[in-house]
Amino acid sequence: MTGTARPFGDLLREWRQRRRLSQLDLAAEAEISQRHLSFVESGRASPSREMVLHLADQLAVPLRERNVLLTAAGFAPVFSARPLSDNSLRAARDAIDLVLAGHMPYPALAVDRHWQLVAANKSVGYLLEGADAQLLQPPVNVLRLSLHPAGLGTRIVNYAEWRGHVLARLKRQIEASADPGLIKLFAELKDYAVPADARPFIVAGPDDFGGVIIPFRLKVKSDVLSFLSTTTVFGTPIDITLSELAIESFFPADKATAEAMRRIAGEVDGN
């Protein structure tokens, strides 16, 4: 939707429908009359700048797309998209580095809205050994690298489960953002061939903690490492770049993985 010249009312209606809200629902949440909302969507009434931002907030529209809504309504964009190297984002960069370093000896990485790698700690590099060099050329797409047969795909022990998790998460992001880049990535990942020896998808199997969570299980040399993952985002960002950054942290799912990562970290530091 970014860069569209479509009328504001059409865009607003699409976001409302994407959120599965009726005009009455949105009007109630925004504390305006349904009649006024109907006029705004049809183009019979022009919203103020404050109303555009208010409605976008009620619909949880991403900051990047709020600028699109503002432009469509005849106003200048208000949300900046500074590069992470900008001096004004130094505190954010320091925070990312602190989290990644503090998570050692376990893997952690930062990604942007399209799952392109922004930063990673040393432990991530160990997991990527053997991946095709082309997949490691910047910009590195983390999801492509993880599922591609020439990436980590053939080494993921529970490939079917992990693939299902990745695609479901990506689909939720697409539903929330309507991002064309994510739509294209989803189509690409979905077309990857499933390894011939991958076990069938099992909703609750012996390796997913009784159906509570699906671990990421990866063969690395002589080890089979099992991780639980968490996602961290910046709270209340008003910069587009920060709003689209996420830190993915992997924790050992069992004692053997914890011991292996401590051993590996010691070997890396020793070198």
PDB file of C-alpha atoms in Angstrom:
ATOM      1  CA  MET A   1       0.000   0.000   0.000  1.00  0.00           C
ATOM      2  CA  THR A   2       2.994   2.312   0.501  1.00  0.00           C
ATOM      3  CA  GLY A   3       3.126   5.092  -2.101  1.00  0.00           C
ATOM      4  CA  THR A   4      -0.479   4.663  -3.243  1.00  0.00           C
ATOM      5  CA  ALA A   5      -2.436   7.644  -4.578  1.00  0.00           C
ATOM      6  CA  ARG A   6      -5.804   6.169  -3.658  1.00  0.00           C
ATOM      7  CA  PRO A   7      -8.386   8.217  -1.726  1.00  0.00           C
ATOM      8  CA  PHE A   8      -8.143   8.272   2.048  1.00  0.00           C
ATOM      9  CA  GLY A   9     -11.642   6.853   2.456  1.00  0.00           C
ATOM     10  CA  ASP A  10     -10.816   3.759   0.420  1.00  0.00           C
ATOM     11  CA  LEU A  11      -7.656   3.117   2.426  1.00  0.00           C
ATOM     12  CA  LEU A  12      -9.467   3.620   5.724  1.00  0.00           C
ATOM     13  CA  ARG A  13     -12.192   1.188   4.700  1.00  0.00           C
ATOM     14  CA  GLU A  14      -9.580  -1.431   3.798  1.00  0.00           C
ATOM     15  CA  TRP A  15      -7.849  -1.126   7.161  1.00  0.00           C
ATOM     16  CA  ARG A  16     -11.192  -1.334   8.966  1.00  0.00           C
ATOM     17  CA  GLN A  17     -12.158  -4.456   7.041  1.00  0.00           C
ATOM     18  CA  ARG A  18      -8.697  -5.940   7.587  1.00  0.00           C
ATOM     19  CA  ARG A  19      -9.286  -5.552  11.317  1.00  0.00           C
ATOM     20  CA  ARG A  20     -12.707  -7.170  10.888  1.00  0.00           C
ATOM     21  CA  LEU A  21     -14.560  -4.180  12.282  1.00  0.00           C
ATOM     22  CA  SER A  22     -17.886  -2.797  11.141  1.00  0.00           C
ATOM     23  CA  GLN A  23     -18.378   0.946  10.768  1.00  0.00           C
ATOM     24  CA  LEU A  24     -20.361   0.859  13.999  1.00  0.00           C
ATOM     25  CA  ASP A  25     -17.536  -0.961  15.800  1.00  0.00           C
ATOM     26  CA  LEU A  26     -14.877   1.502  14.695  1.00  0.00           C
ATOM     27  CA  ALA A  27     -17.071   4.512  15.327  1.00  0.00           C
ATOM     28  CA  ALA A  28     -17.701   3.303  18.875  1.00  0.00           C
ATOM     29  CA  GLU A  29     -14.003   2.716  19.545  1.00  0.00           C
ATOM     30  CA  ALA A  30     -13.061   6.071  18.051  1.00  0.00           C
ATOM     31  CA  GLU A  31     -15.917   7.817  19.898  1.00  0.00           C
ATOM     32  CA  ILE A  32     -17.349   9.390  16.763  1.00  0.00           C
ATOM     33  CA  SER A  33     -20.702   8.928  15.052  1.00  0.00           C
ATOM     34  CA  GLN A  34     -21.163   6.148  12.542  1.00  0.00           C
ATOM     35  CA  ARG A  35     -22.648   8.744  10.184  1.00  0.00           C
ATOM     36  CA  HIS A  36     -19.464  10.823  10.252  1.00  0.00           C
ATOM     37  CA  LEU A  37     -17.276   7.731   9.718  1.00  0.00           C
ATOM     38  CA  SER A  38     -19.467   6.736   6.768  1.00  0.00           C
ATOM     39  CA  PHE A  39     -19.057  10.199   5.252  1.00  0.00           C
ATOM     40  CA  VAL A  40     -15.268  10.017   5.705  1.00  0.00           C
ATOM     41  CA  GLU A  41     -15.050   6.605   4.023  1.00  0.00           C
ATOM     42  CA  SER A  42     -17.250   7.709   1.120  1.00  0.00           C
ATOM     43  CA  GLY A  43     -15.318  10.944   0.625  1.00  0.00           C
ATOM     44  CA  ARG A  44     -18.260  13.154   1.535  1.00  0.00           C
ATOM     45  CA  ALA A  45     -16.341  14.488   4.550  1.00  0.00           C
ATOM     46  CA  SER A  46     -12.663  15.332   4.888  1.00  0.00           C
ATOM     47  CA  PRO A  47     -10.974  14.269   8.149  1.00  0.00           C
ATOM     48  CA  SER A  48      -8.670  16.523  10.094  1.00  0.00           C
ATOM     49  CA  ARG A  49      -5.039  15.548  10.598  1.00  0.00           C
ATOM     50  CA  GLU A  50      -5.861  14.645  14.189  1.00  0.00           C
ATOM     51  CA  MET A  51      -8.774  12.470  13.073  1.00  0.00           C
ATOM     52  CA  VAL A  52      -6.579  10.590  10.586  1.00  0.00           C
ATOM     53  CA  LEU A  53      -4.075   9.784  13.325  1.00  0.00           C
ATOM     54  CA  HIS A  54      -6.842   8.940  15.786  1.00  0.00           C
ATOM     55  CA  LEU A  55      -8.500   6.461  13.441  1.00  0.00           C
ATOM     56  CA  ALA A  56      -5.125   4.960  12.495  1.00  0.00           C
ATOM     57  CA  ASP A  57      -4.382   4.456  16.171  1.00  0.00           C
ATOM     58  CA  GLN A  58      -7.705   2.696  16.758  1.00  0.00           C
ATOM     59  CA  LEU A  59      -6.938   0.391  13.825  1.00  0.00           C
ATOM     60  CA  ALA A  60      -3.334  -0.256  14.928  1.00  0.00           C
ATOM     61  CA  VAL A  61      -2.061   0.827  11.519  1.00  0.00           C
ATOM     62  CA  PRO A  62       1.747   0.523  11.261  1.00  0.00           C
ATOM     63  CA  LEU A  63       3.592   3.859  11.381  1.00  0.00           C
ATOM     64  CA  ARG A  64       4.810   3.522   7.794  1.00  0.00           C
ATOM     65  CA  GLU A  65       1.212   3.171   6.576  1.00  0.00           C
ATOM     66  CA  ARG A  66       0.006   6.002   8.812  1.00  0.00           C
ATOM     67  CA  ASN A  67       2.155   8.284   6.684  1.00  0.00           C
ATOM     68  CA  VAL A  68       0.366   6.898   3.616  1.00  0.00           C
ATOM     69  CA  LEU A  69      -3.016   7.672   5.196  1.00  0.00           C
ATOM     70  CA  LEU A  70      -1.900  11.205   6.060  1.00  0.00           C
ATOM     71  CA  THR A  71      -0.678  11.811   2.517  1.00  0.00           C
ATOM     72  CA  ALA A  72      -3.916  10.447   1.042  1.00  0.00           C
ATOM     73  CA  ALA A  73      -5.870  12.843   3.267  1.00  0.00           C
ATOM     74  CA  GLY A  74      -3.781  15.796   2.076  1.00  0.00           C
ATOM     75  CA  PHE A  75      -1.372  16.119   5.002  1.00  0.00           C
ATOM     76  CA  ALA A  76       2.388  15.797   5.296  1.00  0.00           C
ATOM     77  CA  PRO A  77       3.808  12.589   6.793  1.00  0.00           C
ATOM     78  CA  VAL A  78       4.764  12.925  10.461  1.00  0.00           C
ATOM     79  CA  PHE A  79       6.681   9.720  11.183  1.00  0.00           C
ATOM     80  CA  SER A  80      10.365   9.652  10.282  1.00  0.00           C
ATOM     81  CA  ALA A  81      12.275   6.613   9.031  1.00  0.00           C
ATOM     82  CA  ARG A  82      15.856   7.301  10.040  1.00  0.00           C
ATOM     83  CA  PRO A  83      18.562   4.750   9.225  1.00  0.00           C
ATOM     84  CA  LEU A  84      19.738   2.837  12.268  1.00  0.00           C
ATOM     85  CA  SER A  85      23.145   4.468  11.786  1.00  0.00           C
ATOM     86  CA  ASP A  86      21.617   7.908  12.451  1.00  0.00           C
ATOM     87  CA  ASN A  87      23.070   9.535  15.534  1.00  0.00           C
ATOM     88  CA  SER A  88      19.577  10.147  16.951  1.00  0.00           C
ATOM     89  CA  LEU A  89      19.114   6.357  17.203  1.00  0.00           C
ATOM     90  CA  ARG A  90      22.374   5.740  19.035  1.00  0.00           C
ATOM     91  CA  ALA A  91      20.573   4.846  22.277  1.00  0.00           C
ATOM     92  CA  ALA A  92      18.461   2.292  20.396  1.00  0.00           C
ATOM     93  CA  ARG A  93      21.545   0.776  18.728  1.00  0.00           C
ATOM     94  CA  ASP A  94      23.258   0.557  22.096  1.00  0.00           C
ATOM     95  CA  ALA A  95      20.204  -1.168  23.539  1.00  0.00           C
ATOM     96  CA  ILE A  96      20.210  -3.724  20.725  1.00  0.00           C
ATOM     97  CA  ASP A  97      23.927  -4.406  21.184  1.00  0.00           C
ATOM     98  CA  LEU A  98      23.432  -4.756  24.941  1.00  0.00           C
ATOM     99  CA  VAL A  99      20.638  -7.301  24.548  1.00  0.00           C
ATOM    100  CA  LEU A 100      22.535  -9.343  21.953  1.00  0.00           C
ATOM    101  CA  ALA A 101      25.768  -9.386  23.950  1.00  0.00           C
ATOM    102  CA  GLY A 102      23.975 -10.070  27.209  1.00  0.00           C
ATOM    103  CA  HIS A 103      22.237 -13.102  25.723  1.00  0.00           C
ATOM    104  CA  MET A 104      25.512 -14.938  25.109  1.00  0.00           C
ATOM    105  CA  PRO A 105      26.269 -17.827  24.983  1.00  0.00           C
ATOM    106  CA  TYR A 106      22.852 -18.302  23.374  1.00  0.00           C
ATOM    107  CA  PRO A 107      21.904 -17.013  19.901  1.00  0.00           C
ATOM    108  CA  ALA A 108      20.115 -13.686  19.445  1.00  0.00           C
ATOM    109  CA  LEU A 109      19.612 -11.468  16.424  1.00  0.00           C
ATOM    110  CA  ALA A 110      17.820  -8.287  15.363  1.00  0.00           C
ATOM    111  CA  VAL A 111      15.709  -8.110  12.198  1.00  0.00           C
ATOM    112  CA  ASP A 112      13.759  -5.462  10.303  1.00  0.00           C
ATOM    113  CA  ARG A 113      10.164  -5.626   9.034  1.00  0.00           C
ATOM    114  CA  HIS A 114      11.125  -7.908   6.129  1.00  0.00           C
ATOM    115  CA  TRP A 115      13.156 -10.248   8.336  1.00  0.00           C
ATOM    116  CA  GLN A 116      16.446  -8.911   7.041  1.00  0.00           C
ATOM    117  CA  LEU A 117      19.305  -9.309   9.493  1.00  0.00           C
ATOM    118  CA  VAL A 118      20.306  -6.099  11.259  1.00  0.00           C
ATOM    119  CA  ALA A 119      22.673  -7.479  13.912  1.00  0.00           C
ATOM    120  CA  ALA A 120      23.543 -10.759  15.601  1.00  0.00           C
ATOM    121  CA  ASN A 121      25.739 -12.053  18.385  1.00  0.00           C
ATOM    122  CA  LYS A 122      28.618 -14.507  17.936  1.00  0.00           C
ATOM    123  CA  SER A 123      26.558 -17.600  18.734  1.00  0.00           C
ATOM    124  CA  VAL A 124      24.388 -17.063  15.650  1.00  0.00           C
ATOM    125  CA  GLY A 125      27.436 -17.465  13.436  1.00  0.00           C
ATOM    126  CA  TYR A 126      28.073 -20.943  14.821  1.00  0.00           C
ATOM    127  CA  LEU A 127      24.571 -22.079  13.828  1.00  0.00           C
ATOM    128  CA  LEU A 128      25.068 -20.809  10.280  1.00  0.00           C
ATOM    129  CA  GLU A 129      28.188 -22.816   9.511  1.00  0.00           C
ATOM    130  CA  GLY A 130      27.743 -24.715   6.235  1.00  0.00           C
ATOM    131  CA  ALA A 131      25.029 -22.422   4.833  1.00  0.00           C
ATOM    132  CA  ASP A 132      25.422 -21.418   1.180  1.00  0.00           C
ATOM    133  CA  ALA A 133      27.549 -18.286   0.831  1.00  0.00           C
ATOM    134  CA  GLN A 134      24.952 -16.610  -1.400  1.00  0.00           C
ATOM    135  CA  LEU A 135      22.360 -16.779   1.357  1.00  0.00           C
ATOM    136  CA  LEU A 136      24.825 -15.072   3.692  1.00  0.00           C
ATOM    137  CA  GLN A 137      25.389 -12.098   1.399  1.00  0.00           C
ATOM    138  CA  PRO A 138      23.827  -8.877   2.770  1.00  0.00           C
ATOM    139  CA  PRO A 139      21.002  -8.231   3.057  1.00  0.00           C
ATOM    140  CA  VAL A 140      20.544 -11.606   4.747  1.00  0.00           C
ATOM    141  CA  ASN A 141      16.917 -12.666   5.039  1.00  0.00           C
ATOM    142  CA  VAL A 142      16.620 -14.736   8.208  1.00  0.00           C
ATOM    143  CA  LEU A 143      13.500 -16.661   7.185  1.00  0.00           C
ATOM    144  CA  ARG A 144      14.875 -17.473   3.754  1.00  0.00           C
ATOM    145  CA  LEU A 145      18.131 -18.627   5.335  1.00  0.00           C
ATOM    146  CA  SER A 146      16.346 -20.819   7.862  1.00  0.00           C
ATOM    147  CA  LEU A 147      14.027 -22.675   5.461  1.00  0.00           C
ATOM    148  CA  HIS A 148      16.041 -22.746   2.247  1.00  0.00           C
ATOM    149  CA  PRO A 149      17.483 -26.191   1.388  1.00  0.00           C
ATOM    150  CA  ALA A 150      20.898 -24.564   0.920  1.00  0.00           C
ATOM    151  CA  GLY A 151      20.566 -22.722   4.201  1.00  0.00           C
ATOM    152  CA  LEU A 152      19.511 -24.418   7.433  1.00  0.00           C
ATOM    153  CA  GLY A 153      16.563 -26.304   5.920  1.00  0.00           C
ATOM    154  CA  THR A 154      18.177 -29.724   5.683  1.00  0.00           C
ATOM    155  CA  ARG A 155      19.555 -29.439   9.233  1.00  0.00           C
ATOM    156  CA  ILE A 156      16.303 -28.529  10.992  1.00  0.00           C
ATOM    157  CA  VAL A 157      15.254 -31.741  12.734  1.00  0.00           C
ATOM    158  CA  ASN A 158      11.598 -30.730  13.076  1.00  0.00           C
ATOM    159  CA  TYR A 159      11.412 -28.956   9.722  1.00  0.00           C
ATOM    160  CA  ALA A 160       7.674 -29.465   9.144  1.00  0.00           C
ATOM    161  CA  GLU A 161       6.718 -28.044  12.540  1.00  0.00           C
ATOM    162  CA  TRP A 162       9.143 -25.134  12.272  1.00  0.00           C
ATOM    163  CA  ARG A 163       8.057 -24.350   8.725  1.00  0.00           C
ATOM    164  CA  GLY A 164       4.427 -24.327   9.867  1.00  0.00           C
ATOM    165  CA  HIS A 165       5.316 -21.948  12.691  1.00  0.00           C
ATOM    166  CA  VAL A 166       7.260 -19.607  10.388  1.00  0.00           C
ATOM    167  CA  LEU A 167       4.546 -19.468   7.721  1.00  0.00           C
ATOM    168  CA  ALA A 168       1.771 -18.953  10.282  1.00  0.00           C
ATOM    169  CA  ARG A 169       3.679 -16.116  11.921  1.00  0.00           C
ATOM    170  CA  LEU A 170       4.423 -14.506   8.563  1.00  0.00           C
ATOM    171  CA  LYS A 171       0.755 -14.798   7.589  1.00  0.00           C
ATOM    172  CA  ARG A 172      -0.270 -12.983  10.775  1.00  0.00           C
ATOM    173  CA  GLN A 173       2.187 -10.205   9.974  1.00  0.00           C
ATOM    174  CA  ILE A 174       0.739  -9.893   6.475  1.00  0.00           C
ATOM    175  CA  GLU A 175      -2.795  -9.694   7.862  1.00  0.00           C
ATOM    176  CA  ALA A 176      -1.686  -6.974  10.271  1.00  0.00           C
ATOM    177  CA  SER A 177       0.403  -4.904   7.857  1.00  0.00           C
ATOM    178  CA  ALA A 178      -0.608  -5.796   4.267  1.00  0.00           C
ATOM    179  CA  ASP A 179       3.096  -5.430   3.462  1.00  0.00           C
ATOM    180  CA  PRO A 180       3.757  -6.432  -0.185  1.00  0.00           C
ATOM    181  CA  GLY A 181       7.329  -7.437   0.649  1.00  0.00           C
ATOM    182  CA  LEU A 182       6.093  -9.935   3.221  1.00  0.00           C
ATOM    183  CA  ILE A 183       3.491 -11.250   0.791  1.00  0.00           C
ATOM    184  CA  LYS A 184       6.235 -11.935  -1.753  1.00  0.00           C
ATOM    185  CA  LEU A 185       8.439 -13.575   0.895  1.00  0.00           C
ATOM    186  CA  PHE A 186       5.557 -15.788   2.044  1.00  0.00           C
ATOM    187  CA  ALA A 187       4.994 -17.051  -1.504  1.00  0.00           C
ATOM    188  CA  GLU A 188       8.686 -17.816  -1.886  1.00  0.00           C
ATOM    189  CA  LEU A 189       9.015 -19.702   1.402  1.00  0.00           C
ATOM    190  CA  LYS A 190       5.840 -21.673   0.808  1.00  0.00           C
ATOM    191  CA  ASP A 191       7.298 -23.005  -2.458  1.00  0.00           C
ATOM    192  CA  TYR A 192      10.439 -24.442  -0.874  1.00  0.00           C
ATOM    193  CA  ALA A 193      10.582 -28.210  -1.137  1.00  0.00           C
ATOM    194  CA  VAL A 194      10.181 -30.026   2.180  1.00  0.00           C
ATOM    195  CA  PRO A 195      13.177 -32.332   2.806  1.00  0.00           C
ATOM    196  CA  ALA A 196      12.372 -35.922   1.876  1.00  0.00           C
ATOM    197  CA  ASP A 197      13.262 -37.181   5.350  1.00  0.00           C
ATOM    198  CA  ALA A 198      11.246 -34.534   7.228  1.00  0.00           C
ATOM    199  CA  ARG A 199       8.802 -36.069   9.648  1.00  0.00           C
ATOM    200  CA  PRO A 200       5.098 -35.188   9.178  1.00  0.00           C
ATOM    201  CA  PHE A 201       3.701 -32.162  10.983  1.00  0.00           C
ATOM    202  CA  ILE A 202       2.446 -33.116  14.459  1.00  0.00           C
ATOM    203  CA  VAL A 203       0.557 -30.545  16.497  1.00  0.00           C
ATOM    204  CA  ALA A 204       1.522 -32.109  19.835  1.00  0.00           C
ATOM    205  CA  GLY A 205       4.470 -34.441  19.613  1.00  0.00           C
ATOM    206  CA  PRO A 206       7.281 -35.617  21.873  1.00  0.00           C
ATOM    207  CA  ASP A 207       9.517 -32.687  20.920  1.00  0.00           C
ATOM    208  CA  ASP A 208       7.147 -29.759  21.376  1.00  0.00           C
ATOM    209  CA  PHE A 209       6.662 -29.889  25.141  1.00  0.00           C
ATOM    210  CA  GLY A 210       3.226 -31.482  25.092  1.00  0.00           C
ATOM    211  CA  GLY A 211       1.785 -28.983  22.624  1.00  0.00           C
ATOM    212  CA  VAL A 212       2.775 -25.932  24.686  1.00  0.00           C
ATOM    213  CA  ILE A 213       5.490 -24.643  22.366  1.00  0.00           C
ATOM    214  CA  ILE A 214       7.358 -25.682  19.227  1.00  0.00           C
ATOM    215  CA  PRO A 215      11.143 -25.642  19.669  1.00  0.00           C
ATOM    216  CA  PHE A 216      13.697 -24.905  16.993  1.00  0.00           C
ATOM    217  CA  ARG A 217      15.777 -28.097  16.701  1.00  0.00           C
ATOM    218  CA  LEU A 218      18.930 -27.876  14.607  1.00  0.00           C
ATOM    219  CA  LYS A 219      21.735 -30.291  13.775  1.00  0.00           C
ATOM    220  CA  VAL A 220      25.100 -28.596  14.270  1.00  0.00           C
ATOM    221  CA  LYS A 221      28.046 -30.909  13.684  1.00  0.00           C
ATOM    222  CA  SER A 222      27.649 -33.691  16.265  1.00  0.00           C
ATOM    223  CA  ASP A 223      25.030 -31.824  18.318  1.00  0.00           C
ATOM    224  CA  VAL A 224      21.247 -31.549  18.021  1.00  0.00           C
ATOM    225  CA  LEU A 225      20.402 -28.219  19.614  1.00  0.00           C
ATOM    226  CA  SER A 226      16.898 -27.353  20.838  1.00  0.00           C
ATOM    227  CA  PHE A 227      15.839 -23.754  21.426  1.00  0.00           C
ATOM    228  CA  LEU A 228      12.785 -21.827  22.580  1.00  0.00           C
ATOM    229  CA  SER A 229      12.429 -18.401  20.987  1.00  0.00           C
ATOM    230  CA  THR A 230      11.122 -15.051  22.206  1.00  0.00           C
ATOM    231  CA  THR A 231      10.585 -11.734  20.440  1.00  0.00           C
ATOM    232  CA  THR A 232      11.401  -8.295  21.864  1.00  0.00           C
ATOM    233  CA  VAL A 233      10.281  -5.000  20.333  1.00  0.00           C
ATOM    234  CA  PHE A 234      10.743  -1.365  21.290  1.00  0.00           C
ATOM    235  CA  GLY A 235       7.922   0.083  23.351  1.00  0.00           C
ATOM    236  CA  THR A 236       6.000   3.151  22.068  1.00  0.00           C
ATOM    237  CA  PRO A 237       8.291   3.935  19.110  1.00  0.00           C
ATOM    238  CA  ILE A 238       7.537   7.024  17.019  1.00  0.00           C
ATOM    239  CA  ASP A 239      10.234   6.321  14.429  1.00  0.00           C
ATOM    240  CA  ILE A 240       9.359   3.884  11.647  1.00  0.00           C
ATOM    241  CA  THR A 241      12.719   2.124  11.751  1.00  0.00           C
ATOM    242  CA  LEU A 242      12.419   1.388  15.467  1.00  0.00           C
ATOM    243  CA  SER A 243       8.779   0.361  15.177  1.00  0.00           C
ATOM    244  CA  GLU A 244       9.774  -2.300  12.638  1.00  0.00           C
ATOM    245  CA  LEU A 245      12.758  -3.746  14.506  1.00  0.00           C
ATOM    246  CA  ALA A 246      12.507  -6.961  16.508  1.00  0.00           C
ATOM    247  CA  ILE A 247      15.037  -8.940  18.532  1.00  0.00           C
ATOM    248  CA  GLU A 248      14.729 -12.717  18.297  1.00  0.00           C
ATOM    249  CA  SER A 249      16.327 -14.469  21.273  1.00  0.00           C
ATOM    250  CA  PHE A 250      16.843 -18.224  21.485  1.00  0.00           C
ATOM    251  CA  PHE A 251      16.988 -19.988  24.855  1.00  0.00           C
ATOM    252  CA  PRO A 252      18.146 -23.571  25.439  1.00  0.00           C
ATOM    253  CA  ALA A 253      15.177 -25.943  25.615  1.00  0.00           C
ATOM    254  CA  ASP A 254      17.150 -28.640  27.414  1.00  0.00           C
ATOM    255  CA  LYS A 255      20.268 -29.160  29.501  1.00  0.00           C
ATOM    256  CA  ALA A 256      22.242 -30.674  26.631  1.00  0.00           C
ATOM    257  CA  THR A 257      21.733 -27.561  24.480  1.00  0.00           C
ATOM    258  CA  ALA A 258      22.733 -25.248  27.328  1.00  0.00           C
ATOM    259  CA  GLU A 259      25.930 -27.217  27.909  1.00  0.00           C
ATOM    260  CA  ALA A 260      26.725 -27.345  24.184  1.00  0.00           C
ATOM    261  CA  MET A 261      26.325 -23.593  23.745  1.00  0.00           C
ATOM    262  CA  ARG A 262      28.500 -22.864  26.768  1.00  0.00           C
ATOM    263  CA  ARG A 263      31.154 -25.166  25.336  1.00  0.00           C
ATOM    264  CA  ILE A 264      30.912 -23.571  21.907  1.00  0.00           C
ATOM    265  CA  ALA A 265      31.134 -20.053  23.335  1.00  0.00           C
ATOM    266  CA  GLY A 266      34.261 -21.069  25.221  1.00  0.00           C
ATOM    267  CA  GLU A 267      35.835 -22.467  22.072  1.00  0.00           C
ATOM    268  CA  VAL A 268      34.994 -19.325  20.079  1.00  0.00           C
ATOM    269  CA  ASP A 269      36.398 -17.033  22.780  1.00  0.00           C
ATOM    270  CA  GLY A 270      39.454 -19.248  23.027  1.00  0.00           C
ATOM    271  CA  ASN A 271      40.176 -18.745  19.349  1.00  0.00           C
TER     272      ASN A 271
END
